[in-house]
CSV table of C-alpha atoms in Angstrom, one decimal:
chain,number,residue,atom,x,y,z
A,25,MET,CA,2.6,-29.5,-14.0
A,26,GLN,CA,-1.1,-29.5,-13.6
A,27,PRO,CA,-2.8,-27.9,-10.6
A,28,PRO,CA,-5.0,-30.1,-8.3
A,29,VAL,CA,-8.4,-30.9,-9.7
A,30,TRP,CA,-10.4,-28.6,-7.3
A,31,LEU,CA,-8.4,-25.7,-8.7
A,32,GLY,CA,-9.6,-26.3,-12.2
A,33,HIS,CA,-8.1,-27.5,-15.4
A,34,GLY,CA,-4.9,-25.5,-15.8
A,35,TRP,CA,-2.9,-22.4,-15.1
A,36,LEU,CA,-3.7,-19.0,-16.5
A,37,PRO,CA,-2.6,-18.5,-20.1
A,38,THR,CA,-0.3,-15.6,-20.9
A,39,LYS,CA,-3.0,-13.7,-22.6
A,40,GLN,CA,-5.1,-13.6,-19.4
A,41,LEU,CA,-2.0,-12.6,-17.3
A,42,ALA,CA,-1.6,-9.7,-19.7
A,43,VAL,CA,-5.2,-8.7,-19.0
A,44,LEU,CA,-4.6,-8.7,-15.3
A,45,PHE,CA,-1.4,-6.7,-15.9
A,46,ASP,CA,-3.4,-4.1,-17.8
A,47,GLY,CA,-5.7,-4.0,-14.8
A,48,VAL,CA,-2.9,-3.4,-12.3
A,49,LEU,CA,-1.5,-0.7,-14.6
A,50,LEU,CA,-4.8,1.2,-14.5
A,51,THR,CA,-5.1,0.7,-10.8
A,52,ALA,CA,-1.6,2.1,-10.2
A,53,MET,CA,-2.1,5.1,-12.6
A,54,LEU,CA,-5.5,5.9,-11.1
A,55,SER,CA,-4.1,5.6,-7.6
A,56,LEU,CA,-1.3,7.9,-8.4
A,57,ALA,CA,-3.5,10.6,-9.9
A,58,VAL,CA,-6.0,10.3,-7.0
A,59,CYS,CA,-3.3,10.6,-4.4
A,60,CYS,CA,-2.0,13.8,-6.0
A,61,MET,CA,-5.4,15.4,-6.4
A,62,ALA,CA,-6.6,14.3,-3.0
A,63,THR,CA,-3.5,15.7,-1.3
A,64,VAL,CA,-3.9,19.1,-3.0
A,65,ILE,CA,-7.7,19.3,-2.3
A,66,GLY,CA,-7.2,17.9,1.2
A,67,VAL,CA,-4.6,20.5,2.1
A,68,MET,CA,-6.8,23.3,0.8
A,69,LEU,CA,-9.8,22.0,2.8
A,70,ALA,CA,-7.7,21.8,5.9
A,71,LEU,CA,-6.4,25.3,5.4
A,72,ALA,CA,-9.9,26.6,5.0
A,73,VAL,CA,-11.0,24.9,8.2
A,74,HIS,CA,-7.9,26.0,10.1
A,75,TYR,CA,-7.5,29.6,9.0
A,76,GLY,CA,-10.8,30.4,7.3
A,77,ALA,CA,-13.4,32.8,8.7
A,78,ARG,CA,-16.2,31.2,10.7
A,79,PRO,CA,-18.9,30.7,7.9
A,80,LEU,CA,-16.2,29.3,5.5
A,81,ARG,CA,-14.8,27.1,8.3
A,82,TRP,CA,-18.2,25.6,9.2
A,83,SER,CA,-19.3,25.0,5.6
A,84,VAL,CA,-16.0,23.3,4.7
A,85,PHE,CA,-16.1,21.3,8.0
A,86,SER,CA,-19.6,20.1,7.2
A,87,LEU,CA,-18.6,19.2,3.6
A,88,ILE,CA,-15.7,17.1,5.0
A,89,GLN,CA,-18.0,15.3,7.5
A,90,LEU,CA,-20.6,14.6,4.7
A,91,LEU,CA,-17.9,13.2,2.4
A,92,ARG,CA,-16.4,11.0,5.2
A,93,ASN,CA,-19.7,9.6,6.5
A,94,THR,CA,-21.3,8.5,3.2
A,95,PRO,CA,-20.1,5.3,1.5
A,96,LEU,CA,-17.7,5.8,-1.4
A,97,MET,CA,-19.8,3.5,-3.5
A,98,VAL,CA,-22.8,5.9,-3.2
A,99,GLN,CA,-20.5,8.9,-4.1
A,100,LEU,CA,-19.3,7.0,-7.1
A,101,LEU,CA,-22.8,6.3,-8.2
A,102,ILE,CA,-23.8,9.9,-7.8
A,103,TRP,CA,-20.9,11.1,-9.9
A,104,TYR,CA,-21.5,8.4,-12.5
A,105,PHE,CA,-25.3,8.4,-12.8
A,106,ALA,CA,-26.5,11.7,-11.4
A,107,VAL,CA,-24.0,14.4,-12.1
A,108,PRO,CA,-24.2,14.1,-16.0
A,109,GLY,CA,-27.9,14.9,-15.7
A,110,LEU,CA,-27.0,18.4,-14.4
A,111,PHE,CA,-25.3,19.2,-17.8
A,112,GLY,CA,-27.1,19.6,-21.0
A,113,GLU,CA,-27.6,16.9,-23.7
A,114,GLU,CA,-24.6,18.2,-25.7
A,115,ALA,CA,-22.2,18.1,-22.8
A,116,ARG,CA,-23.3,14.6,-22.0
A,117,ILE,CA,-22.6,13.4,-25.5
A,118,TRP,CA,-19.3,15.1,-25.5
A,119,LEU,CA,-18.3,13.5,-22.2
A,120,ASN,CA,-19.2,10.0,-23.5
A,121,THR,CA,-17.3,10.3,-26.8
A,122,PRO,CA,-13.6,9.6,-26.9
A,123,HIS,CA,-11.4,12.7,-27.3
A,124,ALA,CA,-7.7,13.1,-27.8
A,125,LEU,CA,-5.8,16.1,-26.5
A,126,SER,CA,-3.2,16.4,-29.3
A,127,LEU,CA,0.1,17.8,-28.0
A,128,THR,CA,3.1,18.6,-30.2
A,129,GLY,CA,3.5,16.2,-33.1
A,130,SER,CA,2.7,12.6,-32.6
A,131,LEU,CA,2.3,12.8,-28.9
A,132,ALA,CA,-1.4,12.7,-28.0
A,133,LEU,CA,-3.0,12.4,-24.6
A,134,SER,CA,-6.3,10.6,-24.8
A,135,TRP,CA,-9.1,12.1,-22.8
A,136,PRO,CA,-10.2,9.6,-20.2
A,137,SER,CA,-13.6,8.0,-20.6
A,138,TYR,CA,-16.5,9.2,-18.4
A,139,GLU,CA,-16.2,6.2,-16.0
A,140,VAL,CA,-12.5,7.1,-15.3
A,141,LEU,CA,-13.4,10.8,-14.9
A,142,ALA,CA,-16.2,10.0,-12.5
A,143,ALA,CA,-13.9,7.6,-10.6
A,144,LEU,CA,-11.1,10.3,-10.4
A,145,LEU,CA,-13.5,12.9,-9.0
A,146,ALA,CA,-15.2,10.6,-6.5
A,147,LEU,CA,-12.0,9.0,-5.2
A,148,SER,CA,-10.2,12.3,-5.0
A,149,LEU,CA,-12.9,14.1,-3.0
A,150,TYR,CA,-13.4,11.1,-0.7
A,151,GLY,CA,-9.7,10.7,-0.2
A,152,ALA,CA,-9.3,14.5,0.3
A,153,SER,CA,-11.9,14.5,3.1
A,154,PHE,CA,-9.7,12.0,5.1
A,155,ILE,CA,-6.4,13.7,4.2
A,156,ALA,CA,-8.0,17.1,5.3
A,157,GLU,CA,-8.7,15.7,8.8
A,158,GLU,CA,-5.1,14.5,9.1
A,159,VAL,CA,-3.6,17.8,7.9
A,160,ARG,CA,-6.0,19.7,10.2
A,161,ALA,CA,-4.8,17.6,13.2
A,162,GLY,CA,-1.2,18.3,12.1
A,163,LEU,CA,-1.9,22.0,11.8
A,164,SER,CA,-3.5,22.3,15.2
A,165,ALA,CA,-0.5,20.5,16.8
A,166,ILE,CA,1.9,23.2,15.6
A,167,PRO,CA,2.2,26.0,18.3
A,168,ARG,CA,1.0,29.4,17.2
A,169,GLY,CA,4.4,30.8,18.1
A,170,GLN,CA,5.9,29.1,15.1
A,171,HIS,CA,3.9,31.2,12.7
A,172,GLU,CA,4.4,34.4,14.7
A,173,ALA,CA,8.2,33.8,14.9
A,174,ALA,CA,8.3,33.2,11.1
A,175,ARG,CA,6.4,36.4,10.5
A,176,ALA,CA,8.6,38.3,12.9
A,177,MET,CA,11.6,37.1,10.9
A,178,GLY,CA,10.1,39.1,8.0
A,179,LEU,CA,8.6,36.2,6.1
A,180,ALA,CA,5.3,37.0,4.2
A,181,PRO,CA,2.3,34.8,5.2
A,182,PHE,CA,2.6,32.4,2.4
A,183,PRO,CA,6.4,31.7,2.6
A,184,ALA,CA,5.9,31.5,6.4
A,185,PHE,CA,3.4,28.7,5.9
A,186,ARG,CA,5.3,27.1,3.0
A,187,CYS,CA,8.8,27.0,4.6
A,188,VAL,CA,8.1,26.9,8.4
A,189,ILE,CA,4.6,25.4,9.1
A,190,LEU,CA,4.1,22.9,6.3
A,191,PRO,CA,7.4,20.9,6.7
A,192,GLN,CA,6.6,20.4,10.4
A,193,VAL,CA,3.0,19.4,9.6
A,194,LEU,CA,4.2,16.9,6.9
A,195,ALA,CA,6.7,15.4,9.3
A,196,LEU,CA,4.0,14.9,11.9
A,197,ILE,CA,1.3,13.4,9.7
A,198,ARG,CA,3.6,11.3,7.6
A,199,ARG,CA,2.4,7.9,8.9
A,200,PRO,CA,-1.3,8.5,8.9
A,201,LEU,CA,-0.9,10.0,5.4
A,202,ILE,CA,0.7,6.7,4.2
A,203,GLY,CA,-2.3,5.0,5.6
A,204,GLN,CA,-4.6,7.2,3.6
A,205,TYR,CA,-2.7,6.6,0.4
A,206,THR,CA,-3.0,2.8,1.0
A,207,ALA,CA,-6.7,3.4,1.5
A,208,VAL,CA,-6.8,5.2,-1.9
A,209,ILE,CA,-5.2,2.3,-3.7
A,210,LYS,CA,-7.7,-0.1,-2.1
A,211,ASN,CA,-10.6,2.2,-2.8
A,212,THR,CA,-9.9,2.2,-6.6
A,213,SER,CA,-11.3,-1.4,-6.5
A,214,LEU,CA,-14.8,0.1,-6.0
A,215,THR,CA,-14.7,1.7,-9.4
A,216,MET,CA,-15.3,-1.7,-11.0
A,217,ALA,CA,-19.0,-1.1,-10.1
A,218,ILE,CA,-19.1,1.8,-12.7
A,219,GLY,CA,-17.2,-0.2,-15.3
A,220,VAL,CA,-13.6,1.0,-14.8
A,221,ALA,CA,-11.4,-1.8,-16.0
A,222,GLU,CA,-9.0,-1.8,-13.1
A,223,LEU,CA,-7.5,-4.9,-11.4
A,224,SER,CA,-10.7,-6.1,-9.5
A,225,TYR,CA,-12.7,-5.7,-12.7
A,226,ARG,CA,-10.1,-7.6,-14.7
A,227,SER,CA,-9.9,-10.4,-12.2
A,228,ARG,CA,-13.6,-10.9,-12.4
A,229,GLN,CA,-13.4,-10.8,-16.2
A,230,VAL,CA,-10.5,-13.4,-16.3
A,231,GLU,CA,-12.4,-15.5,-13.8
A,232,SER,CA,-15.6,-15.7,-16.0
A,233,GLU,CA,-13.6,-16.2,-19.2
A,234,THR,CA,-11.4,-19.1,-17.9
A,235,LEU,CA,-13.4,-20.4,-14.9
A,236,LEU,CA,-10.1,-20.5,-13.1
A,237,THR,CA,-11.4,-18.7,-10.1
A,238,PHE,CA,-8.6,-19.5,-7.7
A,239,GLN,CA,-5.8,-18.6,-10.2
A,240,ALA,CA,-7.5,-15.3,-11.3
A,241,PHE,CA,-8.1,-14.1,-7.7
A,242,ALA,CA,-4.7,-15.3,-6.5
A,243,VAL,CA,-2.8,-13.3,-9.2
A,244,ALA,CA,-4.9,-10.2,-8.6
A,245,THR,CA,-4.5,-10.4,-4.9
A,246,LEU,CA,-0.7,-10.8,-5.3
A,247,LEU,CA,-0.6,-7.8,-7.6
A,248,TYR,CA,-2.6,-5.7,-5.1
A,249,LEU,CA,-0.1,-6.8,-2.3
A,250,VAL,CA,2.8,-5.8,-4.5
A,251,VAL,CA,1.4,-2.4,-5.3
A,252,ILE,CA,0.4,-1.6,-1.7
A,253,LEU,CA,3.4,-2.9,0.0
A,254,ALA,CA,5.7,-1.2,-2.5
A,255,GLY,CA,3.8,2.0,-1.9
A,256,GLN,CA,4.1,1.7,1.8
A,257,TRP,CA,7.9,0.9,1.5
A,258,LEU,CA,8.4,4.0,-0.6
A,259,GLY,CA,6.5,6.1,2.0
A,260,ARG,CA,8.7,4.7,4.8
A,261,GLN,CA,11.9,5.8,3.3
A,262,ARG,CA,13.3,8.7,5.3
A,263,GLU,CA,14.3,10.6,2.2
A,264,PRO,CA,12.5,10.3,-1.0
A,265,VAL,CA,14.3,7.5,-2.9
A,266,TRP,CA,14.7,9.6,-6.0
A,267,ARG,CA,16.5,12.3,-4.2
A,268,GLY,CA,19.3,9.8,-3.1
A,269,ALA,CA,20.0,9.1,-6.7
A,270,ARG,CA,21.6,12.4,-7.3
B,293,MET,CA,-36.3,17.6,-6.8
B,294,ASN,CA,-38.9,14.8,-7.1
B,295,LEU,CA,-39.6,13.8,-3.6
B,296,ALA,CA,-42.7,11.9,-4.6
B,297,LEU,CA,-40.4,9.3,-6.1
B,298,ILE,CA,-38.7,8.7,-2.8
B,299,ARG,CA,-42.1,8.4,-1.1
B,300,ASP,CA,-43.5,6.0,-3.6
B,301,ASN,CA,-40.4,3.7,-3.3
B,302,LEU,CA,-39.9,4.1,0.4
B,303,GLU,CA,-41.0,0.6,1.1
B,304,VAL,CA,-38.5,-0.7,-1.5
B,305,PHE,CA,-35.7,1.3,0.1
B,306,LEU,CA,-36.5,0.1,3.6
B,307,LEU,CA,-37.4,-3.5,3.0
B,308,GLY,CA,-36.2,-4.4,-0.5
B,309,THR,CA,-38.2,-5.9,-3.4
B,310,SER,CA,-37.9,-9.6,-2.7
B,311,GLN,CA,-41.1,-11.5,-2.9
B,312,SER,CA,-39.7,-14.4,-1.0
B,313,GLY,CA,-40.0,-12.5,2.2
B,314,ALA,CA,-36.2,-12.2,2.7
B,315,ALA,CA,-35.2,-8.8,4.1
B,316,GLY,CA,-33.6,-6.3,1.7
B,317,GLY,CA,-32.8,-2.6,1.4
B,318,LEU,CA,-32.0,-0.7,4.6
B,319,MET,CA,-33.2,-3.7,6.7
B,320,LEU,CA,-30.5,-5.9,5.1
B,321,THR,CA,-27.9,-3.2,5.4
B,322,LEU,CA,-28.6,-2.9,9.1
B,323,TRP,CA,-28.7,-6.6,9.7
B,324,MET,CA,-25.4,-7.2,7.8
B,325,ALA,CA,-23.7,-4.3,9.6
B,326,ALA,CA,-24.9,-5.4,13.0
B,327,LEU,CA,-23.9,-9.0,12.6
B,328,ALA,CA,-20.5,-8.2,11.1
B,329,ALA,CA,-19.9,-5.7,13.9
B,330,VAL,CA,-20.4,-8.3,16.5
B,331,VAL,CA,-18.3,-11.0,14.8
B,332,ALA,CA,-15.6,-8.5,14.0
B,333,SER,CA,-15.5,-7.2,17.6
B,334,VAL,CA,-15.1,-10.8,18.9
B,335,LEU,CA,-12.5,-11.6,16.3
B,336,GLY,CA,-10.7,-8.4,17.0
B,337,LEU,CA,-10.7,-8.9,20.8
B,338,ALA,CA,-9.5,-12.5,20.5
B,339,GLY,CA,-6.9,-11.6,17.9
B,340,GLY,CA,-5.6,-8.6,19.9
B,341,ILE,CA,-5.3,-10.7,23.1
B,342,LEU,CA,-3.5,-13.5,21.2
B,343,LEU,CA,-1.2,-10.9,19.6
B,344,THR,CA,-0.2,-9.8,23.1
B,345,VAL,CA,0.1,-13.1,25.0
B,346,GLY,CA,0.5,-15.7,22.2
B,347,SER,CA,3.6,-17.7,21.5
B,348,THR,CA,6.1,-16.4,19.0
B,349,TRP,CA,5.0,-18.4,16.1
B,350,LEU,CA,1.3,-17.8,16.7
B,351,VAL,CA,2.0,-14.0,16.8
B,352,ARG,CA,3.9,-14.3,13.6
B,353,VAL,CA,1.1,-16.1,11.8
B,354,LEU,CA,-1.6,-13.7,13.2
B,355,GLU,CA,0.5,-10.8,12.1
B,356,ALA,CA,0.9,-12.1,8.6
B,357,VAL,CA,-2.9,-12.7,8.4
B,358,THR,CA,-3.8,-9.3,9.7
B,359,VAL,CA,-1.3,-7.4,7.5
B,360,THR,CA,-2.5,-9.3,4.4
B,361,LEU,CA,-6.2,-8.7,5.2
B,362,ARG,CA,-5.5,-5.0,5.7
B,363,ALA,CA,-3.5,-4.7,2.4
B,364,ILE,CA,-6.1,-6.1,0.0
B,365,PRO,CA,-9.3,-4.3,-1.0
B,366,VAL,CA,-12.6,-5.4,0.6
B,367,VAL,CA,-13.9,-6.3,-2.9
B,368,MET,CA,-11.1,-8.9,-3.3
B,369,VAL,CA,-11.8,-10.4,0.2
B,370,MET,CA,-15.4,-10.7,-0.8
B,371,PHE,CA,-14.4,-12.5,-4.0
B,372,TRP,CA,-12.3,-14.9,-2.0
B,373,CYS,CA,-15.1,-15.6,0.5
B,374,TYR,CA,-17.5,-16.1,-2.4
B,375,PHE,CA,-15.1,-18.7,-3.9
B,376,LEU,CA,-13.6,-20.3,-0.8
B,377,LEU,CA,-16.5,-20.6,1.7
B,378,PRO,CA,-18.5,-23.1,-0.5
B,379,VAL,CA,-15.2,-25.1,-1.1
B,380,LEU,CA,-14.5,-25.2,2.6
B,381,PHE,CA,-18.0,-26.1,3.8
B,382,GLY,CA,-19.1,-28.0,0.8
B,383,ILE,CA,-22.5,-26.3,0.7
B,384,ASP,CA,-24.0,-23.4,-1.2
B,385,ILE,CA,-23.4,-20.2,0.8
B,386,PRO,CA,-25.8,-17.3,0.3
B,387,GLY,CA,-24.3,-14.0,-0.9
B,388,VAL,CA,-25.3,-12.3,2.4
B,389,ALA,CA,-23.2,-14.7,4.4
B,390,THR,CA,-20.3,-14.2,2.1
B,391,VAL,CA,-20.4,-10.4,2.6
B,392,ILE,CA,-20.8,-10.7,6.4
B,393,ALA,CA,-17.8,-13.1,6.5
B,394,ALA,CA,-15.6,-10.8,4.4
B,395,LEU,CA,-16.5,-7.6,6.4
B,396,SER,CA,-16.0,-9.4,9.7
B,397,LEU,CA,-12.6,-10.7,8.7
B,398,ILE,CA,-11.3,-7.3,7.5
B,399,SER,CA,-12.7,-5.3,10.4
B,400,GLY,CA,-11.5,-8.1,12.8
B,401,ALA,CA,-8.0,-7.6,11.4
B,402,TYR,CA,-8.1,-3.8,12.0
B,403,LEU,CA,-9.6,-4.2,15.4
B,404,ALA,CA,-7.0,-6.9,16.4
B,405,GLN,CA,-4.3,-4.3,15.8
B,406,ALA,CA,-6.2,-1.7,17.8
B,407,VAL,CA,-6.8,-4.0,20.7
B,408,ARG,CA,-3.1,-4.9,20.8
B,409,ALA,CA,-2.2,-1.2,20.8
B,410,GLY,CA,-4.8,-0.6,23.5
B,411,ILE,CA,-3.4,-3.3,25.7
B,412,SER,CA,0.1,-2.1,25.2
B,413,ALA,CA,-1.0,1.4,26.3
B,414,ILE,CA,-1.7,0.0,29.8
B,415,ASP,CA,1.2,0.6,32.1
B,416,ARG,CA,3.5,-2.4,32.8
B,417,GLY,CA,3.1,-1.8,36.5
B,418,GLN,CA,-0.5,-2.9,36.2
B,419,TRP,CA,0.6,-6.4,35.0
B,420,GLU,CA,3.2,-6.6,37.8
B,421,ALA,CA,0.8,-5.5,40.5
B,422,GLY,CA,-1.7,-8.1,39.4
B,423,ARG,CA,0.9,-10.8,39.2
B,424,SER,CA,2.2,-10.0,42.7
B,425,LEU,CA,-1.3,-10.4,44.0
B,426,GLY,CA,-1.2,-14.0,42.7
B,427,MET,CA,-3.6,-13.5,39.7
B,428,THR,CA,-3.4,-15.8,36.8
B,429,ARG,CA,-2.8,-14.2,33.3
B,430,ALA,CA,-6.4,-14.8,32.4
B,431,MET,CA,-7.7,-13.1,35.6
B,432,LEU,CA,-5.3,-10.3,35.1
B,433,LEU,CA,-6.6,-9.6,31.5
B,434,ARG,CA,-10.2,-10.0,32.5
B,435,PHE,CA,-10.2,-7.8,35.6
B,436,ILE,CA,-7.3,-5.4,35.4
B,437,ILE,CA,-6.1,-4.9,31.8
B,438,LEU,CA,-9.1,-5.2,29.6
B,439,PRO,CA,-11.5,-2.9,31.6
B,440,GLN,CA,-8.9,-0.1,31.2
B,441,ALA,CA,-7.8,-1.0,27.7
B,442,LEU,CA,-11.3,-1.3,26.3
B,443,ARG,CA,-11.9,2.4,27.3
B,444,VAL,CA,-8.7,3.4,25.4
B,445,MET,CA,-9.9,1.4,22.3
B,446,LEU,CA,-13.4,2.7,22.3
B,447,PRO,CA,-12.8,5.3,19.5
B,448,SER,CA,-11.1,2.7,17.3
B,449,PHE,CA,-14.1,0.4,17.7
B,450,VAL,CA,-16.6,3.2,16.9
B,451,ASN,CA,-14.6,4.2,13.8
B,452,GLN,CA,-14.5,0.6,12.7
B,453,TRP,CA,-18.3,0.2,13.1
B,454,ILE,CA,-18.8,3.3,11.0
B,455,THR,CA,-16.5,2.0,8.3
B,456,LEU,CA,-18.4,-1.3,8.5
B,457,VAL,CA,-21.8,0.4,7.8
B,458,LYS,CA,-20.2,2.2,4.8
B,459,ASP,CA,-18.6,-1.0,3.5
B,460,THR,CA,-21.9,-2.9,3.4
B,461,SER,CA,-22.6,-0.9,0.3
B,462,LEU,CA,-19.8,-2.9,-1.4
B,463,ALA,CA,-22.2,-5.9,-1.3
B,464,TYR,CA,-23.7,-4.2,-4.4
B,465,VAL,CA,-20.7,-5.6,-6.4
B,466,VAL,CA,-21.7,-9.2,-5.6
B,467,GLY,CA,-25.4,-8.6,-6.1
B,468,VAL,CA,-26.7,-8.7,-2.5
B,469,ALA,CA,-29.9,-6.7,-2.4
B,470,GLU,CA,-28.9,-4.2,0.3
B,471,LEU,CA,-29.7,-0.4,0.3
B,472,THR,CA,-27.3,0.6,-2.5
B,473,PHE,CA,-28.2,-2.3,-4.7
B,474,VAL,CA,-31.9,-1.6,-4.3
B,475,ALA,CA,-31.3,2.0,-5.1
B,476,THR,CA,-29.6,1.1,-8.4
B,477,GLN,CA,-32.6,-1.1,-9.2
B,478,VAL,CA,-35.0,1.8,-8.6
B,479,ASN,CA,-32.7,4.0,-10.6
B,480,ASN,CA,-32.8,1.5,-13.5
B,481,ARG,CA,-36.5,1.4,-13.4
B,482,GLU,CA,-37.1,5.1,-13.2
B,483,GLN,CA,-34.2,6.3,-15.3
B,484,VAL,CA,-34.8,10.0,-14.8
B,485,TYR,CA,-34.1,10.9,-11.2
B,486,PRO,CA,-30.7,9.4,-10.2
B,487,MET,CA,-29.8,12.5,-8.2
B,488,GLU,CA,-32.8,12.2,-5.9
B,489,ILE,CA,-32.3,8.5,-5.4
B,490,PHE,CA,-28.6,8.5,-4.7
B,491,LEU,CA,-28.7,11.6,-2.6
B,492,PHE,CA,-31.5,10.1,-0.5
B,493,ILE,CA,-29.6,6.9,0.2
B,494,GLY,CA,-26.4,8.9,0.9
B,495,LEU,CA,-28.4,10.8,3.5
B,496,VAL,CA,-29.6,7.6,5.0
B,497,TYR,CA,-26.0,6.3,5.4
B,498,PHE,CA,-24.9,9.7,6.7
B,499,THR,CA,-27.6,9.6,9.4
B,500,LEU,CA,-26.6,6.1,10.4
B,501,CYS,CA,-22.9,6.9,10.6
B,502,SER,CA,-23.5,10.1,12.5
B,503,LEU,CA,-25.8,8.2,14.9
B,504,ILE,CA,-23.0,5.7,15.7
B,505,ALA,CA,-20.5,8.5,16.1
B,506,ALA,CA,-22.8,10.3,18.5
B,507,LEU,CA,-23.5,7.2,20.5
B,508,GLY,CA,-19.7,6.6,20.7
B,509,GLN,CA,-19.2,10.1,22.1
B,510,LEU,CA,-22.0,9.7,24.6
B,511,ALA,CA,-20.4,6.4,25.8
B,512,ALA,CA,-17.0,8.1,26.0
B,513,ARG,CA,-18.6,10.8,28.2
B,514,ARG,CA,-20.5,8.4,30.4
B,515,TRP,CA,-17.4,6.2,30.9
B,516,PRO,CA,-14.6,8.5,31.7
B,517,ALA,CA,-11.1,7.4,30.9
B,518,MET,CA,-9.0,6.3,33.9
B,519,SER,CA,-5.6,8.0,33.9
B,520,VAL,CA,-3.2,5.3,32.8
């Protein structure tokens, strides 16, 4: 069956679908890595703002505001174009040549290209600044008595935080956190500007190779919807799905 | 730091490089953000009201549209507008209009949900009181519900306008000569001072966003919330 004339001369060939699939794979992996890094960094920033001494608190708070109120695109360009200039010539050449981290035997983990590295850093810090604000809001909603009670029960400061405060914070900020993770997935699309071959980049590539604009964008849009709605569905499960399997 | 570079290119950053006289640089960023903010606010208000009072099928359709618009990246929506707008209108659409359309649609979708939430935050008794005074639904919305709901929604609107200013930088991807695009042009020409150039435009965006946030806070203080 041929598509109507205004949609072009045919459907996407399998080869091009595979290109788009490569793109969504990179989008998914990049998003996963960024979500993990952004959460860790975000929680640390929030802890610094909530518990830190005044100079630390203010400097971290300003950093968060700076990250939140500048466009991600500009931050990507800074990491991509400007930061390598801070290193010496040798480091720059090393960053731009492919490396493989050889693990045991045949297993080798390839070192990501500089585009991907810059994307990881920029997206993680940008995401962390938003997650930090959610965590901070969660932390300030927990009554002080909770911490004092945990300490009075004989828990050391870290276990008190880890076992008493953190679970309550996580329960409180679960929904906004899912929103932030959705934003991370969408934000990976900006990395096409520095040449990361994720889904948006691939859809543009397929479009210019086949001239099947509608088909290329439709498949890419569907793939985004699948990734994002699947992610949101996973986040809405009361218990992590993988825990129920046991 | 090479600040002379910024000074020498200041006019390019502010107005762009175009010889045709069309605005570029910061001018274009401001222009796109302002227009998109107005269109998005109108769309958001209309969408939010329809989501509240519309018939079942209309609400379902609107809900599907807003959920979809919120679940795909801005870049993809820009691609769609780039492709679909000329098909729909049968004429060549400039890149700037494409970007404004995409940003308005997405922000409109976010604002529609905020407006719906804001309206539903108003106590049911307000509706009933208005109805028992013999007001029509339109009068009720106009004189009783919206004045209170808009105050509740103010922070959502301010946040969305800030996001909008930041998102104009995505126009870089489709080659519209706004501030970020112009900065990469300057960077390509100069080659040696990327840090100065991008930190400078980062600071410009930061100032803009902080200004909007400050104005929002000022408005919130001048316009105290009614207890609802």
